[in-house]
Amino acid sequence: MDTKTLLKKVRAIEIKTRRLSDHVFGGEYHSTFKGRGMTFSEVRGYQYGDDIRAIDWNVTARYNEPFVKVFEEERELTLMLMVDVSQSEHYGTQDQFKGEMLTEIAATLAFSALQNNDKIGLILFTDQIELFIPPKKGKSHVLRVIRELLEFKPQGKKTDIGAAFKYLTSVMKKKAIVFVLSDFISAPFLSPLRIAARKHDVTGIRVYDQSEAALPNLGMVEMLDRETGVRRLVHTGSKSVRHNHHLAYQKRVAEFHEAFSKVGAGTIDCSLQESYVRKLLGYFKNRA
């Protein structure tokens, strides 16, 4: 991708996702993810209903009338985006690939964090760690994150979410808000997820195409596994083949939800055929 084309794509993503983060998600993001504590702001006169434990006795004694301490939430947080860039993300049956939606969601979350003056970091992974951008503040940093999401060429093709969680635990020593964006076509990852969730606030966002759930009856079809490069003929006219495919898909989805539920982490499912805006907004409101 040449520089001019890349800049156009970055700008297009920025315009679309920043509008969403400014007008839709800004307040929801702020109310959903709480700060690390409370910091002293000022003192003011006591008002009926104030907690007596907040009374500043030194100031009260000095002025011979009650004053209370006012605290503000310490808002600065760290947002870590873990984004799957394996070959299975280059799939989609309509106007968009899974990887393109993952990029838009990641950019929207990044701009929401930027609006709240939080740090943003990025981990791109396949079956190995492809890229780590340490958390940092600022618009230029967010635009760098978006550029990498658009332009980065991974070495690996397969997916290992467990390895990505192990890496997260090794590099992030302080608590972070972590969003894992993937189709979650991966080997089991419960154990490293559990370790990561003890320290971090973790949410898994599963992006999928509705066609993945059921094979259409098209007779004999040659299919390509993008992660292994294996081609095989599949008899989609067979009821048992279609049934077993559907069962395998349901099993994978159930394992995704079960793993995150066991460790107290959140999940979002979003197909390419629906609005990720509604899904994110609903998730934020339910958590707030």
PDB file of C-alpha atoms in Angstrom, residues 34 61 111 182 184 260:
ATOM      1  CA  LYS A  34     -13.919   3.502  36.402  1.00  0.00           C
ATOM      2  CA  ALA A  61     -12.287  24.478  63.235  1.00  0.00           C
ATOM      3  CA  PHE A 111     -10.660   7.325  20.135  1.00  0.00           C
ATOM      4  CA  SER A 182     -10.796 -11.943  17.107  1.00  0.00           C
ATOM      5  CA  PHE A 184     -11.675 -16.888  18.273  1.00  0.00           C
ATOM      6  CA  PHE A 260     -14.690 -15.728  29.484  1.00  0.00           C
TER       7      PHE A 260
END
